[in-house]
Amino acid sequence: MKVFLSTDMEGTAGIVDWEQCVRDGAQAEAGRRLLLAEVNAAISGALAGGATEVVVNDSHSTMRNLPPGELAGQASYISGSHKPLYMMQGLDQSFDAAMFISYHGSMGAPAGLSHTYNPRAVVEVRIDGTVTGEAGINALVAAHYGVPIVLVTGDRCACEETALLLPGITQAVVKEHVSRLAAHSLHPDVACALIRERAEAAMRAAAVTAPPPLDPGVLEMFVRTTDIAEAATWVRAVDRVGPRPLRIQGPDRLATYRAFCAAILLTRAIAEAV
Ligand SMILES: [Zn+2]
């Protein structure tokens, strides 16, 4: 059984501030140790639940946050920037399950470090009318390939938002938000034990878990400025439906996700400038 882990970072127990999860300072280094422990807990649980091959796709910031040699289960590691499928790079129909580790709430959610891909560009995203965060957007790729997403770990908002689109998904809530820059986290050891237990149960249930039921998987995106909206329409499959709302629907759900990623990349420079 092959399992795919997409790992973010802001949903890790104990992480509450950007300094703990961006760039290369001492705080970020400590944050990466916390993330590594949670990723390894998920891997161990997946292996106990029947997984025989694990691929970890590092999806946070520069996307090289984990020491490859310290990944459990001899997991292979997809890292580095400029990955065409971004947070879902590496997933295809050969996988039996996918897991989202250390995910966080969407831009408008009352969640620690909340954002949706680019906090300077994206105000809100909906999939088929439901407000969602990165998990819901990334689920388009799993839906395309017919791979069930069996586990989400992170803060309560991330888990609850994910469950709105993927009913019944196994969750490991490792912290409760206090504000966008404060949270009440489980002790890291307790968080890891919870993740391991939930990952094992989720993996055992993978064979009877359905792929994400996103159909047709239309993505609506509300952006911060009209300049960002204008540039986004240069991408195929992105339509402007008002000054700032956009509608993205490709010929299939993978194409929709790719158009979304292209719009995020294309508008980055404009978003930084405003
Ligand atoms: Zn993220």
Short mmCIF file of N, CA, C and O and ligand atoms in Angstrom, two decimals, residues 8 10 87 104 115 134, ligand 1:
data_model
loop_
_atom_site.label_atom_id
_atom_site.label_comp_id
_atom_site.label_asym_id
_atom_site.label_seq_id
_atom_site.Cartn_x
_atom_site.Cartn_y
_atom_site.Cartn_z
N ASP A 8 2.42 20.52 5.41
CA ASP A 8 2.56 21.96 5.58
C ASP A 8 3.30 22.17 6.91
O ASP A 8 4.02 21.27 7.36
N GLU A 10 2.25 25.16 9.45
CA GLU A 10 1.61 26.05 10.43
C GLU A 10 0.67 25.30 11.37
O GLU A 10 0.29 25.84 12.41
N MET A 87 1.62 21.69 -3.75
CA MET A 87 1.41 20.93 -2.51
C MET A 87 1.04 19.47 -2.77
O MET A 87 0.99 18.67 -1.84
N HIS A 104 -3.42 24.11 8.17
CA HIS A 104 -3.91 25.27 8.94
C HIS A 104 -5.22 25.77 8.34
O HIS A 104 -5.59 25.38 7.24
N HIS A 115 -4.29 31.32 6.36
CA HIS A 115 -4.11 31.85 5.01
C HIS A 115 -4.54 30.78 4.00
O HIS A 115 -4.74 29.63 4.37
N GLU A 134 -6.52 25.17 2.15
CA GLU A 134 -5.63 24.48 1.21
C GLU A 134 -6.00 23.01 1.04
O GLU A 134 -5.86 22.44 -0.04
ZN ZN B 1 -0.21 26.41 4.03
#
